[in-house]
Amino acid sequence: MSSPIKGGLKKIFTGLSVPQEYLCLQSDNLIFPIRVFVTTPLVILGLEVTNTHIFLGYKPVVIALNDELALTGPIDLSGEDEICLHFGTGPFETNTQWMDYPADSKSVARLVCRKADTKQIGESIVYFFKGVHGEHAFISPFHQWLNRQVERVKIRKEGNIDLSGNLYDQVRIAYSVPREISIVTVSNGKQINMFPTDLHGAITEEYYCGSLRMGGEVNRQIEAHVKIVISSVHSHWYREAYALGKNHMRGLRTTSDFALHNDFSQNFGLPLPAGVVKYRELKRMDSIDFGIHRIHVYSTYSLRTLIPDALPLSHIHHYYMQWRIDQGLQTNYLLR
């Protein structure tokens, strides 16, 4: 752990006192969490999509929205080529303008997205939007500029995806909403793999989607074996969940290599991670590509809760965490 003096110097030069880029926490356990609203150039009233938008990619930033939004508010997504997402803590208040959009004057971040594709999934139409431009006030403009200069000369670990310029800010904005880290199980009937993912979400009760890197080992495994289980895990299991990250590049292995729950999934009979609190059994039916991402669409075979009151593991970006600290919002985060 760094000393208070070193931590203070880091805060002066970078605007950041949090030692890790992503901070684990318990989902749905934040005081005054970020809320997300969508507007268009012609629609003044912000429509809340905090719990209905699905974050599916970071190069580019990909956000999916269901057409059911058109039934609950003034926005018809079928006729919109661009939208603006507003990230803030309170009700939407339109008394200002940002770029070409009616804006929430209290929002701490805004993200413009352009429609990239439309797909009918079951009875729903899902619109896929790519990030175009984002701005935030999580840390000061000076510290944002200074950190960008540092990022330009930073030596990146092998295998890390380069996120430069405004794209990185778009990703930081997207991760101001806690993104659940779930564990995927895939199997050939004899061997298994388990790996974490935070790019996923339910479209409806019947359909689900999740994103993987094209050309990656786990993407090949899912395309080959079709059936998977995606498990929400307890926040106390955060170190184990992150440790499974290396399995994105590994082949199938014997079950003895994994920490497993006593139960198996209800229909597929697949092993579950030891920290499971609920799980879905999914069968791959289609896919769509954006940038480095292949977004798989699944039909849901079952959804089972094992520990009803458990708060599942999620994480947020340290820029947003720093903003919460600076605002005096108590946040119990977990350092790996």
XYZ file of C-alpha atoms in Angstrom:
336
model
C 0.000 0.000 0.000
C 1.340 3.453 -0.897
C 2.152 5.974 1.802
C -0.118 8.999 2.469
C 2.628 11.275 1.103
C 2.889 9.363 -2.179
C -0.903 9.227 -2.419
C -1.092 12.985 -1.866
C 1.494 13.685 -4.557
C -0.334 11.436 -6.997
C -3.569 13.337 -6.350
C -1.813 16.676 -6.992
C -0.295 15.593 -10.314
C -2.994 13.267 -11.711
C -6.154 14.284 -9.854
C -6.455 10.654 -8.761
C -5.956 9.090 -5.348
C -7.416 5.674 -6.177
C -4.628 3.121 -6.801
C -6.343 0.811 -9.314
C -7.978 1.597 -12.644
C -11.085 -0.509 -11.980
C -12.606 -0.827 -8.525
C -14.741 -3.794 -7.544
C -17.902 -3.268 -5.541
C -21.289 -4.724 -4.752
C -23.850 -4.060 -7.471
C -26.788 -1.834 -6.514
C -25.024 -0.716 -3.352
C -24.071 2.894 -4.189
C -25.431 6.012 -2.528
C -26.577 8.436 -5.271
C -25.523 6.209 -8.186
C -25.180 7.458 -11.739
C -28.420 7.544 -13.710
C -28.450 7.519 -17.519
C -30.891 9.472 -19.684
C -31.225 9.576 -23.464
C -32.158 12.567 -25.613
C -32.191 13.386 -29.308
C -31.775 16.771 -31.033
C -35.565 17.159 -31.196
C -36.683 15.537 -27.920
C -36.226 17.747 -24.875
C -37.452 15.324 -22.208
C -34.734 12.908 -21.092
C -35.830 9.261 -21.019
C -34.130 7.171 -18.329
C -32.268 4.084 -19.590
C -30.085 3.366 -16.550
C -31.299 -0.221 -16.230
C -32.251 -0.864 -19.856
C -29.179 0.100 -21.877
C -26.640 -2.672 -22.472
C -22.917 -1.897 -22.648
C -21.370 -4.296 -25.187
C -18.074 -2.881 -26.427
C -15.156 -0.556 -25.779
C -13.444 -0.417 -29.210
C -15.713 1.072 -30.320
C -18.019 1.814 -27.409
C -21.219 -0.108 -28.217
C -24.538 0.518 -26.496
C -27.694 -1.499 -27.244
C -31.215 -0.175 -26.648
C -34.486 -2.065 -26.994
C -37.334 -0.605 -29.058
C -39.622 -0.967 -26.025
C -38.283 2.473 -25.072
C -40.534 3.900 -27.750
C -43.534 2.532 -25.858
C -42.572 4.144 -22.539
C -41.434 7.584 -23.630
C -41.324 10.207 -26.374
C -38.376 8.760 -28.285
C -38.839 6.599 -31.383
C -35.427 5.001 -31.898
C -36.332 3.773 -35.393
C -36.167 7.339 -36.677
C -33.053 8.458 -34.809
C -29.567 8.278 -36.301
C -27.898 9.821 -33.246
C -28.671 10.022 -29.551
C -27.025 11.576 -26.523
C -26.627 9.735 -23.225
C -26.458 11.909 -20.108
C -24.835 10.543 -16.931
C -25.813 12.205 -13.644
C -27.121 11.560 -10.137
C -30.477 13.322 -10.183
C -33.645 13.702 -12.229
C -33.124 15.016 -15.733
C -33.313 18.829 -15.915
C -33.279 20.398 -19.375
C -32.177 24.009 -19.145
C -29.010 23.982 -21.209
C -27.640 22.823 -24.573
C -24.664 20.581 -25.332
C -23.521 20.271 -28.919
C -26.799 19.720 -30.819
C -28.699 18.216 -27.898
C -30.971 19.410 -25.094
C -28.793 18.626 -22.089
C -29.118 17.798 -18.425
C -27.460 20.740 -16.680
C -26.526 18.514 -13.724
C -25.006 15.654 -15.698
C -21.361 14.897 -14.961
C -20.765 13.182 -18.328
C -22.324 13.028 -21.792
C -21.841 10.580 -24.637
C -23.013 11.047 -28.232
C -23.727 7.775 -30.060
C -24.555 7.065 -33.704
C -26.810 4.214 -34.791
C -24.730 1.436 -36.353
C -27.180 -1.425 -36.841
C -30.691 -2.679 -36.114
C -31.595 -6.289 -35.346
C -34.895 -8.026 -34.662
C -34.501 -10.401 -31.734
C -37.650 -12.318 -30.922
C -40.490 -9.804 -30.733
C -38.130 -6.891 -30.031
C -36.108 -4.619 -32.257
C -32.683 -3.828 -30.804
C -30.737 -0.750 -31.905
C -26.947 -0.809 -31.677
C -25.220 2.550 -31.232
C -21.496 3.325 -31.500
C -19.863 6.002 -29.372
C -18.880 9.134 -31.321
C -17.781 11.642 -28.701
C -17.790 11.871 -24.925
C -16.966 14.514 -22.322
C -16.927 14.275 -18.541
C -16.092 16.217 -15.393
C -14.962 13.308 -13.209
C -11.618 15.076 -12.730
C -10.506 18.562 -13.742
C -9.798 19.447 -17.410
C -6.147 20.078 -16.525
C -5.722 16.638 -14.948
C -7.507 15.029 -17.885
C -5.042 16.707 -20.277
C -2.029 15.778 -18.148
C -3.107 12.141 -17.876
C -3.572 11.958 -21.652
C 0.056 13.014 -22.116
C 1.182 10.277 -19.724
C -0.950 7.688 -21.552
C 0.750 8.524 -24.855
C 4.164 7.410 -23.612
C 3.004 4.623 -21.315
C 4.294 1.128 -22.133
C 1.305 -1.187 -22.453
C 1.174 -4.803 -21.401
C 1.184 -7.346 -24.201
C -2.370 -8.157 -25.288
C -3.882 -4.930 -23.942
C -6.131 -3.026 -26.335
C -5.015 0.519 -27.136
C -7.650 3.038 -26.048
C -6.447 6.476 -26.996
C -7.839 9.992 -27.168
C -11.563 10.514 -26.819
C -12.297 6.786 -27.098
C -10.724 6.302 -23.679
C -12.959 9.022 -22.249
C -16.002 7.316 -23.760
C -14.986 4.096 -22.003
C -14.474 5.914 -18.701
C -17.959 7.373 -19.019
C -19.491 3.976 -19.773
C -17.862 2.529 -16.647
C -19.400 5.153 -14.369
C -22.359 2.770 -14.265
C -21.422 -0.384 -12.303
C -20.894 -3.183 -14.836
C -21.550 -6.650 -13.488
C -18.640 -9.068 -13.738
C -20.132 -12.478 -14.482
C -18.433 -15.821 -15.075
C -19.060 -17.777 -18.285
C -18.823 -21.577 -18.326
C -18.332 -23.355 -21.648
C -17.732 -27.095 -22.140
C -17.192 -29.804 -24.736
C -18.785 -32.397 -22.434
C -15.486 -33.487 -20.901
C -13.471 -30.335 -20.282
C -14.472 -26.782 -19.421
C -13.336 -23.191 -19.398
C -14.466 -20.377 -17.111
C -13.760 -16.699 -17.738
C -15.130 -13.311 -16.602
C -17.095 -10.864 -18.733
C -18.684 -7.458 -18.122
C -19.987 -6.832 -21.663
C -23.386 -8.500 -21.494
C -27.036 -8.059 -20.577
C -30.611 -9.257 -20.943
C -32.544 -8.059 -23.989
C -35.802 -9.591 -22.722
C -36.616 -12.525 -20.452
C -36.204 -14.816 -23.462
C -33.045 -13.368 -25.046
C -29.609 -12.309 -23.886
C -26.488 -10.875 -25.510
C -22.801 -10.798 -24.681
C -19.646 -9.545 -26.365
C -16.265 -11.223 -26.866
C -13.144 -10.242 -28.758
C -13.176 -11.521 -32.328
C -10.517 -14.117 -33.013
C -10.033 -14.829 -29.309
C -9.830 -18.302 -27.818
C -13.032 -18.050 -25.765
C -14.942 -16.717 -28.756
C -13.924 -19.834 -30.706
C -15.011 -22.038 -27.803
C -18.482 -20.507 -27.632
C -18.971 -20.711 -31.392
C -17.914 -24.376 -31.326
C -19.939 -25.539 -28.318
C -22.950 -23.143 -28.455
C -24.329 -23.746 -24.923
C -23.015 -21.697 -22.006
C -23.876 -20.720 -18.457
C -23.327 -17.128 -17.303
C -23.144 -16.816 -13.517
C -23.474 -13.777 -11.292
C -20.995 -14.170 -8.439
C -20.844 -12.789 -4.921
C -18.852 -9.602 -4.445
C -16.682 -11.411 -1.884
C -15.447 -13.549 -4.791
C -13.853 -10.571 -6.570
C -10.234 -11.747 -6.437
C -11.138 -15.177 -7.776
C -13.243 -13.621 -10.545
C -10.427 -11.337 -11.713
C -7.932 -14.214 -11.545
C -10.016 -16.074 -14.143
C -9.243 -13.313 -16.655
C -6.218 -15.217 -17.946
C -8.577 -17.944 -19.184
C -9.649 -15.726 -22.099
C -6.521 -17.021 -23.838
C -6.619 -20.617 -22.578
C -8.120 -23.804 -23.941
C -10.585 -26.144 -22.261
C -9.238 -27.974 -19.222
C -10.237 -30.499 -16.598
C -12.739 -29.398 -13.956
C -10.138 -29.971 -11.228
C -8.401 -26.759 -12.379
C -11.369 -24.654 -11.220
C -13.041 -23.744 -7.928
C -16.565 -25.100 -8.426
C -19.942 -24.976 -6.696
C -21.538 -28.222 -5.572
C -24.470 -27.765 -7.980
C -24.536 -28.033 -11.763
C -26.725 -25.997 -14.095
C -30.319 -27.179 -14.259
C -30.677 -28.221 -17.930
C -27.190 -28.284 -19.455
C -25.462 -29.898 -16.455
C -22.531 -27.461 -16.698
C -20.292 -26.707 -13.700
C -20.835 -23.445 -11.839
C -18.184 -21.222 -10.213
C -17.849 -21.538 -6.447
C -19.009 -17.952 -5.900
C -22.262 -18.243 -7.905
C -25.379 -16.459 -6.598
C -27.551 -16.881 -9.716
C -27.090 -18.129 -13.272
C -28.601 -18.267 -16.754
C -28.352 -21.125 -19.201
C -27.960 -19.742 -22.718
C -27.774 -21.166 -26.236
C -26.064 -19.154 -28.957
C -28.302 -18.353 -31.933
C -26.699 -15.440 -33.831
C -23.961 -12.810 -33.760
C -23.112 -9.313 -34.974
C -19.662 -7.676 -35.297
C -18.486 -4.208 -34.262
C -14.789 -3.286 -34.342
C -12.893 -5.860 -32.281
C -16.108 -7.263 -30.781
C -18.378 -10.135 -31.766
C -21.709 -9.739 -30.002
C -23.460 -13.078 -29.546
C -27.223 -13.324 -29.191
C -28.541 -16.171 -27.033
C -31.876 -17.731 -26.216
C -32.430 -18.190 -22.484
C -33.150 -21.737 -21.309
C -33.308 -21.050 -17.592
C -32.676 -18.430 -14.930
C -32.089 -19.676 -11.402
C -31.272 -17.771 -8.213
C -29.282 -19.631 -5.547
C -28.771 -16.814 -3.005
C -31.681 -14.352 -3.291
C -30.316 -11.470 -1.204
C -26.710 -11.527 -2.436
C -25.346 -8.445 -4.210
C -23.396 -9.561 -7.294
C -19.905 -8.382 -8.172
C -19.466 -5.336 -10.404
C -16.807 -2.710 -11.079
C -16.426 0.957 -12.033
C -13.638 3.118 -13.451
C -11.396 5.023 -11.048
C -12.166 8.398 -12.687
C -15.774 8.040 -11.567
C -14.678 6.685 -8.195
C -12.471 9.759 -7.732
C -15.443 11.996 -8.524
C -17.488 10.240 -5.844
C -14.675 10.710 -3.326
C -14.341 14.390 -4.212
C -18.120 14.814 -3.852
C -18.063 13.217 -0.404
C -20.167 10.226 -1.515
C -19.280 7.246 0.642
C -18.303 4.249 -1.473
C -17.091 0.917 -0.135
C -14.848 -0.407 -2.879
C -12.657 -3.505 -2.975
C -8.952 -3.430 -3.864
C -7.576 -6.541 -5.502
